[in-house]
Amino acid sequence: MTIDEQLEQLNRGAAEIVTEQELAGRLALGRQLRVKLGLDPTSPDIHLGHTVVLRKLRQFQDMGHKAVLIIGDYTAMIGDPTGQNTTRPMLSAEQIQANARTYFQQAGKILDTSPQRLEVLYNSQWLSKLTFADVIMLTSQMTVARMLERDTFEQRYKRGEPIGIHEFLYPLMQGYDSVVIKADVELGGTDQTFNILVGRKLQQDAGLEPQVVLTMPILVGLDGKEKMSKSKGNYVAINDSPNQMFGKLMSISDQMMVDYFTLLTDLPRERIAELTDPDKTHPKQAKVLLARTIVAQFYGQKEAEEAALRFDRVFAQRQLPDQMPDVVISDQPLMAAKLVHACGLVGSVSEAKRMILQGGVMIDGARLDDPNQQIRPGDGMVLQVGRRRFARIRIASPGKG
RNA sequence: GGGUCGGUGCCCGAGCGGACAAAGGGGGCGGGCUGUAAACCCGCUGGCUUGCGCCUUCGGUGGUUCGAAUCCACCCCGGCCCA
């Protein structure tokens, strides 16, 4: 691959590269570059939003470069005291270890984990050794004005929201990581631009060649509005089942497909253009392909195929899924609402009542309308709440607990 | 340290002695429509009870009152201004 071809590939999907000439220069060196990515071990669940940048990292690996994952255990241990009334419990070393492990296990679905291509480091290794004097030296390299330039700080400051002093330290710590590991390139989402740029400055001050910054766009969540995140609930987790993944991906709006294709698959630009042009491809077909491609990345072609079939059956044709959870209960007659609740399909009896009154509950395909009606559970009876909640009743044989 | 304004249901936010499970919005959920969607329309959105109704909830703890999210005291947490 020529340098230009490499650049072209690395550019695909990227939001910004600072600077492209510098990146070209690094690539031209012909040696293995150290490509840094910082991970936050506070949330062990990786979702598709994280994979955007992980996939970019994988590209570097495939070109022969080394991915350097930094587990931010030190920053995590300090804890984020932003919560108001409750002091957030600091993560213990064990928790961080455990999180890092699951994180690593999930990231391994995307990265090349061979030792020649991947290095994992914990930043406590060097950050914990800094003395207070070292920290002061570090802080002297940045000004308050520059810190406040960072848009999140700026916005919060203007809105009158609190900013802890320690939050100013995060970019410095992250930047210091780059100094220590001598990063050639640092990856991150566009929200990381500021932090990564701080790394450049610190490296320069330390007499190093400043790292190249490569940022990826933030993946929009399933709601089509906000960034994909666990707390917003608009995410697809890497550990979601094939069916969950498929269903969630099918729920995105048509306009979002371009971004998802670009950031989550390897399809070439021209192909994506075809797929997202409604005159050339029916949007539903394109979306099915998108969902299948992504599910296949994590579970293989066969599982993806099955998820697609199931989805078609349950949602397009509104038939029952081929498998659903069994719920074992006795055959004592009871109120419809209580039955629905007993099957674990809703959180409370009151909710079950509401569901029934709204016409959202079916038993063996027949819609219920009275939450108070007595129902005698029968073996094999199928309960459905809404479109996607199912349970099959199994009668406990008498005598068994 | 002083002054001042705040802390309400998943989130934002109104309420400022009774009619408050608490307006309104967002989100979520259910129904309709569809291409599975998105958009749009309708509805629901603390729990228990067949039902009368009962219980828990408005930063915390105590108090005043027949009655408190609303008043008082102290405490905790946050914003802003002054030092």
CSV table of C-alpha atoms (C1' of nucleotides) in Angstrom, one decimal:
chain,number,residue,atom,x,y,z
A,1,MET,CA,0.0,0.0,0.0
A,2,THR,CA,1.3,3.4,-0.9
A,3,ILE,CA,1.3,6.2,1.6
A,4,ASP,CA,-1.5,7.9,-0.3
A,5,GLU,CA,-3.6,4.8,-0.2
A,6,GLN,CA,-3.0,4.4,3.5
A,7,LEU,CA,-3.9,8.1,4.1
A,8,GLU,CA,-7.0,7.6,2.0
A,9,GLN,CA,-8.1,4.7,4.1
A,10,LEU,CA,-7.3,6.3,7.4
A,11,ASN,CA,-9.2,9.3,6.3
A,12,ARG,CA,-12.3,7.4,5.7
A,13,GLY,CA,-14.9,8.4,8.3
A,14,ALA,CA,-12.5,10.6,10.2
A,15,ALA,CA,-13.7,13.9,11.5
A,16,GLU,CA,-10.3,15.6,11.7
A,17,ILE,CA,-6.6,14.9,11.4
A,18,VAL,CA,-4.1,17.3,12.9
A,19,THR,CA,-2.3,17.4,10.6
A,20,GLU,CA,-2.5,15.3,7.5
A,21,GLN,CA,1.0,16.3,6.4
A,22,GLU,CA,2.3,15.2,9.8
A,23,LEU,CA,0.5,11.9,9.5
A,24,ALA,CA,2.0,11.4,6.0
A,25,GLY,CA,5.3,12.1,7.4
A,26,ARG,CA,5.0,9.5,10.2
A,27,LEU,CA,3.8,6.9,7.7
A,28,ALA,CA,6.8,7.7,5.5
A,29,LEU,CA,9.1,6.8,8.3
A,30,GLY,CA,8.4,3.2,7.6
A,31,ARG,CA,8.6,2.1,11.2
A,32,GLN,CA,5.8,0.8,13.5
A,33,LEU,CA,3.9,3.7,14.8
A,34,ARG,CA,2.5,3.9,18.4
A,35,VAL,CA,-1.1,4.6,18.2
A,36,LYS,CA,-2.7,5.6,21.4
A,37,LEU,CA,-6.2,5.2,22.6
A,38,GLY,CA,-7.3,6.0,26.1
A,39,LEU,CA,-10.0,4.0,27.8
A,40,ASP,CA,-12.2,4.9,30.7
A,41,PRO,CA,-12.6,1.8,32.9
A,42,THR,CA,-15.7,3.2,34.7
A,43,SER,CA,-18.2,1.7,32.4
A,44,PRO,CA,-17.5,-1.9,31.4
A,45,ASP,CA,-20.1,-2.1,28.7
A,46,ILE,CA,-18.8,-1.2,25.2
A,47,HIS,CA,-21.3,-0.1,22.7
A,48,LEU,CA,-21.2,0.7,19.0
A,49,GLY,CA,-20.2,4.2,19.8
A,50,HIS,CA,-16.9,3.0,21.2
A,51,THR,CA,-16.3,0.8,18.3
A,52,VAL,CA,-16.1,3.6,15.8
A,53,VAL,CA,-12.7,4.6,17.2
A,54,LEU,CA,-11.7,1.0,17.9
A,55,ARG,CA,-12.3,0.1,14.3
A,56,LYS,CA,-10.0,3.0,13.3
A,57,LEU,CA,-7.4,1.7,15.6
A,58,ARG,CA,-7.8,-1.7,14.0
A,59,GLN,CA,-7.0,-0.2,10.7
A,60,PHE,CA,-3.7,1.1,12.0
A,61,GLN,CA,-3.0,-2.4,13.3
A,62,ASP,CA,-3.7,-3.9,10.0
A,63,MET,CA,-1.2,-1.6,8.5
A,64,GLY,CA,1.4,-3.0,10.8
A,65,HIS,CA,1.3,-0.4,13.6
A,66,LYS,CA,1.0,-0.9,17.3
A,67,ALA,CA,-2.1,0.0,19.2
A,68,VAL,CA,-1.4,1.3,22.7
A,69,LEU,CA,-4.4,1.1,24.9
A,70,ILE,CA,-4.2,3.2,28.0
A,71,ILE,CA,-6.5,2.1,30.8
A,72,GLY,CA,-7.3,5.2,32.8
A,73,ASP,CA,-7.2,3.5,36.1
A,74,TYR,CA,-5.6,6.4,37.9
A,75,THR,CA,-8.2,8.9,36.9
A,76,ALA,CA,-11.0,6.5,37.6
A,77,MET,CA,-9.6,5.9,41.1
A,78,ILE,CA,-9.8,9.6,41.9
A,79,GLY,CA,-13.4,9.3,41.0
A,80,ASP,CA,-15.8,11.8,39.5
A,81,PRO,CA,-17.4,13.8,42.3
A,82,THR,CA,-19.8,15.6,40.1
A,83,GLY,CA,-22.8,13.9,41.6
A,84,GLN,CA,-24.5,16.2,44.0
A,85,ASN,CA,-26.0,14.7,47.1
A,86,THR,CA,-24.4,11.3,47.0
A,87,THR,CA,-20.6,11.1,46.9
A,88,ARG,CA,-20.0,8.7,44.2
A,89,PRO,CA,-18.2,5.7,45.6
A,90,MET,CA,-14.6,5.7,44.3
A,91,LEU,CA,-13.8,2.7,42.2
A,92,SER,CA,-11.6,0.2,44.0
A,93,ALA,CA,-8.5,-1.2,42.4
A,94,GLU,CA,-10.3,-4.6,42.1
A,95,GLN,CA,-13.3,-3.0,40.4
A,96,ILE,CA,-11.1,-1.3,37.9
A,97,GLN,CA,-9.2,-4.5,37.2
A,98,ALA,CA,-12.5,-6.3,36.6
A,99,ASN,CA,-13.8,-3.5,34.4
A,100,ALA,CA,-10.6,-3.3,32.5
A,101,ARG,CA,-10.8,-7.1,31.9
A,102,THR,CA,-14.3,-7.1,30.6
A,103,TYR,CA,-13.5,-4.0,28.5
A,104,PHE,CA,-10.5,-5.7,27.1
A,105,GLN,CA,-12.5,-8.9,26.4
A,106,GLN,CA,-15.0,-6.8,24.5
A,107,ALA,CA,-12.5,-4.7,22.6
A,108,GLY,CA,-10.9,-7.9,21.6
A,109,LYS,CA,-13.8,-8.5,19.3
A,110,ILE,CA,-12.5,-5.6,17.2
A,111,LEU,CA,-8.8,-5.3,17.8
A,112,ASP,CA,-6.0,-7.5,16.9
A,113,THR,CA,-4.8,-8.8,20.3
A,114,SER,CA,-1.5,-10.3,19.3
A,115,PRO,CA,1.3,-8.8,21.4
A,116,GLN,CA,3.1,-7.4,18.3
A,117,ARG,CA,0.1,-5.3,17.6
A,118,LEU,CA,-1.3,-4.4,21.0
A,119,GLU,CA,0.1,-3.0,24.2
A,120,VAL,CA,-2.0,-2.4,27.2
A,121,LEU,CA,-0.9,0.0,29.9
A,122,TYR,CA,-2.3,1.4,33.1
A,123,ASN,CA,-1.7,5.0,33.6
A,124,SER,CA,-1.4,4.6,37.3
A,125,GLN,CA,2.0,3.1,36.5
A,126,TRP,CA,3.4,6.6,36.0
A,127,LEU,CA,0.8,9.0,37.3
A,128,SER,CA,0.9,7.6,40.8
A,129,LYS,CA,4.6,8.3,41.0
A,130,LEU,CA,4.3,12.0,40.3
A,131,THR,CA,5.1,14.2,43.3
A,132,PHE,CA,3.1,17.3,44.1
A,133,ALA,CA,5.9,19.4,42.7
A,134,ASP,CA,5.7,17.4,39.4
A,135,VAL,CA,2.0,18.1,39.2
A,136,ILE,CA,2.6,21.8,39.8
A,137,MET,CA,5.1,21.8,37.0
A,138,LEU,CA,2.6,20.1,34.8
A,139,THR,CA,-0.1,22.6,35.6
A,140,SER,CA,2.2,25.5,34.9
A,141,GLN,CA,2.2,24.5,31.3
A,142,MET,CA,-1.4,25.3,30.8
A,143,THR,CA,-3.4,28.5,31.5
A,144,VAL,CA,-6.9,28.9,32.9
A,145,ALA,CA,-7.9,30.8,29.8
A,146,ARG,CA,-6.9,27.8,27.6
A,147,MET,CA,-8.7,25.4,29.8
A,148,LEU,CA,-11.8,27.5,29.6
A,149,GLU,CA,-11.6,27.4,25.8
A,150,ARG,CA,-12.6,23.8,26.0
A,151,ASP,CA,-16.2,24.0,24.9
A,152,THR,CA,-17.6,21.7,27.7
A,153,PHE,CA,-16.0,23.9,30.3
A,154,GLU,CA,-17.0,27.0,28.6
A,155,GLN,CA,-20.6,26.0,28.4
A,156,ARG,CA,-20.8,24.8,31.9
A,157,TYR,CA,-19.1,27.9,33.2
A,158,LYS,CA,-21.6,30.1,31.3
A,159,ARG,CA,-24.5,28.1,32.5
A,160,GLY,CA,-23.3,28.5,36.1
A,161,GLU,CA,-22.6,24.8,36.5
A,162,PRO,CA,-19.9,23.7,38.8
A,163,ILE,CA,-16.5,22.8,37.5
A,164,GLY,CA,-14.2,21.0,39.9
A,165,ILE,CA,-10.5,22.0,39.8
A,166,HIS,CA,-9.6,18.4,39.4
A,167,GLU,CA,-11.4,18.4,36.1
A,168,PHE,CA,-8.7,20.7,34.8
A,169,LEU,CA,-6.3,18.1,35.7
A,170,TYR,CA,-7.8,15.4,33.5
A,171,PRO,CA,-6.5,16.8,30.2
A,172,LEU,CA,-3.1,17.3,31.7
A,173,MET,CA,-3.0,13.7,32.9
A,174,GLN,CA,-4.2,12.4,29.6
A,175,GLY,CA,-1.6,14.5,27.8
A,176,TYR,CA,1.1,13.4,30.1
A,177,ASP,CA,0.3,9.8,29.2
A,178,SER,CA,1.2,10.7,25.6
A,179,VAL,CA,4.5,12.0,26.8
A,180,VAL,CA,5.3,8.9,28.7
A,181,ILE,CA,4.4,6.4,26.1
A,182,LYS,CA,5.8,8.5,23.2
A,183,ALA,CA,2.6,8.3,21.1
A,184,ASP,CA,2.9,9.0,17.4
A,185,VAL,CA,-0.8,9.2,17.0
A,186,GLU,CA,-3.7,9.5,19.4
A,187,LEU,CA,-7.2,8.6,18.5
A,188,GLY,CA,-10.4,9.7,20.0
A,189,GLY,CA,-13.9,11.0,19.5
A,190,THR,CA,-14.3,14.6,18.5
A,191,ASP,CA,-15.1,15.3,22.1
A,192,GLN,CA,-11.5,14.4,22.9
A,193,THR,CA,-10.0,16.9,20.5
A,194,PHE,CA,-9.0,19.3,23.3
A,195,ASN,CA,-7.5,16.7,25.5
A,196,ILE,CA,-5.5,15.2,22.7
A,197,LEU,CA,-4.2,18.6,21.7
A,198,VAL,CA,-3.0,19.1,25.2
A,199,GLY,CA,-1.0,16.0,24.7
A,200,ARG,CA,0.6,17.6,21.7
A,201,LYS,CA,1.6,20.6,23.7
A,202,LEU,CA,3.1,18.6,26.6
A,203,GLN,CA,5.0,16.4,24.2
A,204,GLN,CA,6.5,19.5,22.5
A,205,ASP,CA,7.4,21.0,25.9
A,206,ALA,CA,9.1,17.7,26.7
A,207,GLY,CA,11.1,17.9,23.5
A,208,LEU,CA,9.2,15.2,21.7
A,209,GLU,CA,7.7,15.2,18.2
A,210,PRO,CA,4.1,16.1,18.8
A,211,GLN,CA,1.6,13.3,18.2
A,212,VAL,CA,-0.8,13.4,15.3
A,213,VAL,CA,-4.4,13.8,16.3
A,214,LEU,CA,-7.1,11.7,14.6
A,215,THR,CA,-10.6,12.2,15.8
A,216,MET,CA,-13.7,10.3,14.7
A,217,PRO,CA,-17.2,11.6,14.7
A,218,ILE,CA,-19.4,10.9,17.7
A,219,LEU,CA,-21.9,8.2,16.7
A,220,VAL,CA,-25.5,9.4,17.1
A,221,GLY,CA,-27.6,7.1,19.3
A,222,LEU,CA,-30.7,5.1,18.2
A,223,ASP,CA,-32.9,8.1,18.9
A,224,GLY,CA,-31.2,10.0,16.2
A,225,LYS,CA,-30.6,13.0,18.4
A,226,GLU,CA,-28.0,12.5,21.1
A,227,LYS,CA,-24.7,10.8,21.2
A,228,MET,CA,-24.9,7.1,21.8
A,229,SER,CA,-24.4,6.4,25.4
A,230,LYS,CA,-25.4,3.9,28.0
A,231,SER,CA,-27.0,6.5,30.3
A,232,LYS,CA,-29.3,7.8,27.5
A,233,GLY,CA,-30.4,4.2,26.8
A,234,ASN,CA,-30.0,4.8,23.0
A,235,TYR,CA,-27.2,2.3,22.5
A,236,VAL,CA,-26.4,-1.0,21.0
A,237,ALA,CA,-24.0,-2.9,23.3
A,238,ILE,CA,-21.4,-5.1,21.9
A,239,ASN,CA,-22.7,-7.8,24.2
A,240,ASP,CA,-26.3,-7.5,23.1
A,241,SER,CA,-27.7,-10.6,21.6
A,242,PRO,CA,-27.9,-10.9,17.8
A,243,ASN,CA,-31.7,-10.4,18.0
A,244,GLN,CA,-31.4,-7.3,20.2
A,245,MET,CA,-28.7,-5.8,18.0
A,246,PHE,CA,-30.7,-6.5,14.9
A,247,GLY,CA,-33.9,-5.0,16.3
A,248,LYS,CA,-32.2,-2.0,17.6
A,249,LEU,CA,-30.4,-1.2,14.4
A,250,MET,CA,-33.7,-1.6,12.4
A,251,SER,CA,-35.3,1.1,14.6
A,252,ILE,CA,-33.0,3.9,13.4
A,253,SER,CA,-34.4,6.4,11.0
A,254,ASP,CA,-33.5,6.3,7.3
A,255,GLN,CA,-31.3,9.4,7.4
A,256,MET,CA,-29.0,7.8,10.0
A,257,MET,CA,-28.0,5.0,7.7
A,258,VAL,CA,-25.3,6.9,6.0
A,259,ASP,CA,-23.5,7.5,9.2
A,260,TYR,CA,-23.9,4.0,10.5
A,261,PHE,CA,-22.7,2.5,7.2
A,262,THR,CA,-19.7,4.8,7.2
A,263,LEU,CA,-18.7,4.5,10.8
A,264,LEU,CA,-19.6,0.9,11.5
A,265,THR,CA,-18.9,-1.1,8.4
A,266,ASP,CA,-16.1,-1.3,5.9
A,267,LEU,CA,-18.3,-0.8,2.8
A,268,PRO,CA,-16.7,1.6,0.3
A,269,ARG,CA,-18.1,5.0,-0.1
A,270,GLU,CA,-19.6,4.4,-3.5
A,271,ARG,CA,-21.5,1.3,-2.3
A,272,ILE,CA,-22.9,3.3,0.6
A,273,ALA,CA,-24.0,6.0,-1.7
A,274,GLU,CA,-26.0,3.4,-3.7
A,275,LEU,CA,-27.5,1.9,-0.6
A,276,THR,CA,-28.6,5.1,0.9
A,277,ASP,CA,-30.2,6.4,-2.3
A,278,PRO,CA,-33.8,5.5,-2.1
A,279,ASP,CA,-34.1,5.5,-5.9
A,280,LYS,CA,-31.5,2.8,-6.1
A,281,THR,CA,-32.2,0.8,-3.0
A,282,HIS,CA,-35.3,0.4,-0.9
A,283,PRO,CA,-34.5,1.8,2.5
A,284,LYS,CA,-35.8,-1.2,4.3
A,285,GLN,CA,-33.5,-3.5,2.3
A,286,ALA,CA,-30.6,-1.2,3.0
A,287,LYS,CA,-31.3,-1.2,6.6
A,288,VAL,CA,-31.6,-4.9,6.8
A,289,LEU,CA,-28.2,-5.2,5.1
A,290,LEU,CA,-26.8,-2.7,7.6
A,291,ALA,CA,-28.1,-4.6,10.6
A,292,ARG,CA,-26.9,-7.9,9.2
A,293,THR,CA,-23.5,-6.6,8.4
A,294,ILE,CA,-23.0,-5.3,11.9
A,295,VAL,CA,-24.4,-8.3,13.7
A,296,ALA,CA,-22.2,-10.5,11.5
A,297,GLN,CA,-19.1,-8.6,12.7
A,298,PHE,CA,-19.8,-9.8,16.2
A,299,TYR,CA,-21.6,-13.1,15.8
A,300,GLY,CA,-20.8,-14.3,12.3
A,301,GLN,CA,-22.9,-14.6,9.1
A,302,LYS,CA,-25.1,-17.4,10.4
A,303,GLU,CA,-26.4,-15.7,13.5
A,304,ALA,CA,-26.9,-12.5,11.6
A,305,GLU,CA,-29.1,-14.5,9.1
A,306,GLU,CA,-31.1,-16.0,11.9
A,307,ALA,CA,-31.7,-12.6,13.6
A,308,ALA,CA,-32.9,-11.2,10.3
A,309,LEU,CA,-35.4,-14.1,9.8
A,310,ARG,CA,-36.7,-13.8,13.3
A,311,PHE,CA,-37.1,-10.1,12.9
A,312,ASP,CA,-39.1,-10.5,9.8
A,313,ARG,CA,-41.3,-13.1,11.4
A,314,VAL,CA,-42.0,-11.2,14.6
A,315,PHE,CA,-42.3,-7.6,13.3
A,316,ALA,CA,-43.0,-7.7,9.6
A,317,GLN,CA,-45.4,-10.7,9.7
A,318,ARG,CA,-46.4,-10.3,13.3
A,319,GLN,CA,-46.0,-13.9,14.1
A,320,LEU,CA,-44.6,-15.4,17.3
A,321,PRO,CA,-40.9,-15.8,17.6
A,322,ASP,CA,-39.6,-19.3,17.4
A,323,GLN,CA,-38.3,-19.2,21.0
A,324,MET,CA,-39.4,-17.3,24.0
A,325,PRO,CA,-38.8,-17.5,27.7
A,326,ASP,CA,-40.8,-20.1,29.6
A,327,VAL,CA,-42.5,-19.1,32.8
A,328,VAL,CA,-43.5,-21.8,35.3
A,329,ILE,CA,-46.6,-21.1,37.3
A,330,SER,CA,-49.5,-23.1,38.8
A,331,ASP,CA,-52.8,-23.5,37.0
A,332,GLN,CA,-54.8,-21.6,39.7
A,333,PRO,CA,-57.1,-19.1,38.0
A,334,LEU,CA,-56.2,-15.5,38.6
A,335,MET,CA,-56.8,-12.0,37.4
A,336,ALA,CA,-55.5,-11.2,34.0
A,337,ALA,CA,-53.4,-8.3,35.3
A,338,LYS,CA,-51.8,-10.5,37.9
A,339,LEU,CA,-51.1,-13.2,35.4
A,340,VAL,CA,-49.2,-10.8,33.2
A,341,HIS,CA,-47.3,-9.5,36.2
A,342,ALA,CA,-46.6,-13.1,37.4
A,343,CYS,CA,-45.0,-13.8,34.0
A,344,GLY,CA,-42.5,-11.0,34.5
A,345,LEU,CA,-43.6,-9.1,31.5
A,346,VAL,CA,-44.3,-5.9,33.4
A,347,GLY,CA,-43.0,-4.3,36.5
A,348,SER,CA,-46.2,-4.1,38.5
A,349,VAL,CA,-49.8,-5.2,38.5
A,350,SER,CA,-50.8,-1.6,37.9
A,351,GLU,CA,-48.7,-1.5,34.8
A,352,ALA,CA,-50.3,-4.7,33.6
A,353,LYS,CA,-53.7,-3.2,34.0
A,354,ARG,CA,-52.7,-0.2,32.0
A,355,MET,CA,-51.3,-2.4,29.3
A,356,ILE,CA,-54.5,-4.4,29.1
A,357,LEU,CA,-56.7,-1.3,29.0
A,358,GLN,CA,-54.6,0.0,26.2
A,359,GLY,CA,-55.0,-3.1,24.2
A,360,GLY,CA,-51.4,-4.1,24.5
A,361,VAL,CA,-51.8,-7.6,25.9
A,362,MET,CA,-52.6,-10.7,24.0
A,363,ILE,CA,-53.1,-14.3,25.1
A,364,ASP,CA,-52.7,-16.8,22.3
A,365,GLY,CA,-53.2,-14.1,19.8
A,366,ALA,CA,-56.4,-12.8,21.4
A,367,ARG,CA,-56.5,-9.3,22.7
A,368,LEU,CA,-57.5,-8.8,26.3
A,369,ASP,CA,-59.7,-6.0,27.3
A,370,ASP,CA,-60.6,-6.6,31.0
A,371,PRO,CA,-57.7,-6.6,33.5
A,372,ASN,CA,-60.0,-8.1,36.1
A,373,GLN,CA,-61.2,-11.1,34.2
A,374,GLN,CA,-60.2,-14.5,35.7
A,375,ILE,CA,-57.9,-16.6,33.6
A,376,ARG,CA,-56.9,-20.1,34.1
A,377,PRO,CA,-53.3,-20.6,32.9
A,378,GLY,CA,-52.9,-23.4,30.6
A,379,ASP,CA,-49.7,-25.2,29.6
A,380,GLY,CA,-48.2,-23.7,26.4
A,381,MET,CA,-50.3,-20.5,26.6
A,382,VAL,CA,-48.5,-17.6,25.0
A,383,LEU,CA,-48.6,-14.1,26.6
A,384,GLN,CA,-47.6,-11.1,24.6
A,385,VAL,CA,-47.2,-7.6,25.8
A,386,GLY,CA,-46.7,-4.9,23.2
A,387,ARG,CA,-44.7,-5.9,20.2
A,388,ARG,CA,-41.7,-7.5,21.6
A,389,ARG,CA,-42.4,-9.0,25.0
A,390,PHE,CA,-43.3,-12.7,25.0
A,391,ALA,CA,-43.6,-15.5,27.5
A,392,ARG,CA,-44.8,-19.1,27.3
A,393,ILE,CA,-46.6,-20.5,30.3
A,394,ARG,CA,-45.6,-23.8,31.7
A,395,ILE,CA,-47.7,-25.3,34.4
A,396,ALA,CA,-45.9,-26.5,37.5
A,397,SER,CA,-46.7,-30.2,38.0
A,398,PRO,CA,-48.4,-30.6,41.4
A,399,GLY,CA,-46.1,-31.7,44.2
A,400,LYS,CA,-43.1,-30.0,42.9
A,401,GLY,CA,-42.2,-26.7,44.6
B,1,G,C1',-16.1,34.2,56.1
B,2,G,C1',-20.7,37.5,54.6
B,3,G,C1',-25.0,38.1,51.5
B,4,U,C1',-28.4,35.9,48.3
B,5,C,C1',-31.1,32.3,45.4
B,6,G,C1',-31.9,27.3,45.0
B,7,G,C1',-32.5,21.4,46.0
B,8,U,C1',-39.8,18.6,43.6
B,9,G,C1',-41.6,12.2,40.4
B,10,C,C1',-36.6,8.8,35.1
B,11,C,C1',-34.9,14.1,33.5
B,12,C,C1',-36.2,19.4,33.1
B,13,G,C1',-39.7,22.3,35.6
B,14,A,C1',-44.5,24.6,38.0
B,15,G,C1',-46.6,24.6,42.8
B,16,C,C1',-45.5,27.9,48.0
B,17,G,C1',-50.9,25.5,54.2
B,18,G,C1',-56.2,21.8,52.3
B,19,A,C1',-59.4,20.3,46.0
B,20,C,C1',-51.5,17.3,45.3
B,21,A,C1',-49.7,11.2,43.3
B,22,A,C1',-48.4,17.0,42.6
B,23,A,C1',-49.5,21.6,36.2
B,24,G,C1',-46.4,21.6,31.7
B,25,G,C1',-42.5,19.6,28.7
B,26,G,C1',-38.9,15.7,27.5
B,27,G,C1',-38.1,10.6,27.7
B,28,G,C1',-40.3,5.9,28.1
B,29,C,C1',-44.3,2.6,27.2
B,30,G,C1',-49.1,1.0,24.7
B,31,G,C1',-52.4,1.7,20.4
B,32,G,C1',-53.0,3.6,15.2
B,33,C,C1',-50.5,4.6,10.7
B,34,U,C1',-46.1,2.3,7.9
B,35,G,C1',-41.4,-0.3,4.9
B,36,U,C1',-39.5,-2.8,10.9
B,37,A,C1',-38.8,2.4,11.2
B,38,A,C1',-38.6,7.8,11.4
B,39,A,C1',-42.4,11.6,11.2
B,40,C,C1',-47.4,12.1,12.6
B,41,C,C1',-52.2,11.1,15.7
B,42,C,C1',-54.4,9.1,20.3
B,43,G,C1',-53.6,7.2,25.2
B,44,C,C1',-50.8,5.8,29.6
B,45,U,C1',-46.7,7.0,32.8
B,46,G,C1',-45.7,5.6,42.0
B,47,G,C1',-47.4,1.0,44.5
B,48,C,C1',-51.2,-2.3,46.6
B,49,U,C1',-56.5,-3.4,46.2
B,50,U,C1',-62.4,-6.8,42.3
B,51,G,C1',-63.9,-2.1,44.5
B,52,C,C1',-65.0,2.0,48.7
B,53,G,C1',-60.0,2.9,49.5
B,54,C,C1',-55.1,2.5,51.6
B,55,C,C1',-49.7,3.2,51.5
B,56,U,C1',-45.0,5.6,49.9
B,57,U,C1',-43.0,10.2,47.4
B,58,C,C1',-41.3,16.8,46.9
B,59,G,C1',-32.5,17.3,50.0
B,60,G,C1',-32.2,15.3,55.6
B,61,U,C1',-33.9,15.4,60.7
B,62,G,C1',-37.1,17.4,64.1
B,63,G,C1',-41.3,20.8,65.0
B,64,U,C1',-46.0,24.0,64.3
B,65,U,C1',-51.0,22.6,62.6
B,66,C,C1',-57.2,19.0,62.4
B,67,G,C1',-54.0,19.1,57.9
B,68,A,C1',-47.3,20.5,55.2
B,69,A,C1',-44.0,19.8,48.8
B,70,U,C1',-45.9,24.4,50.9
B,71,C,C1',-44.7,27.5,57.7
B,72,C,C1',-40.5,27.2,61.6
B,73,A,C1',-35.5,25.3,63.5
B,74,C,C1',-31.2,22.9,62.7
B,75,C,C1',-28.2,20.2,59.3
B,76,C,C1',-26.3,18.5,54.3
B,77,C,C1',-25.5,19.9,49.1
B,78,G,C1',-25.2,23.5,44.9
B,79,G,C1',-25.3,28.4,42.0
B,80,C,C1',-24.3,33.6,42.0
B,81,C,C1',-22.3,38.2,44.3
B,82,C,C1',-18.9,40.4,47.9
B,83,A,C1',-14.4,39.5,50.8
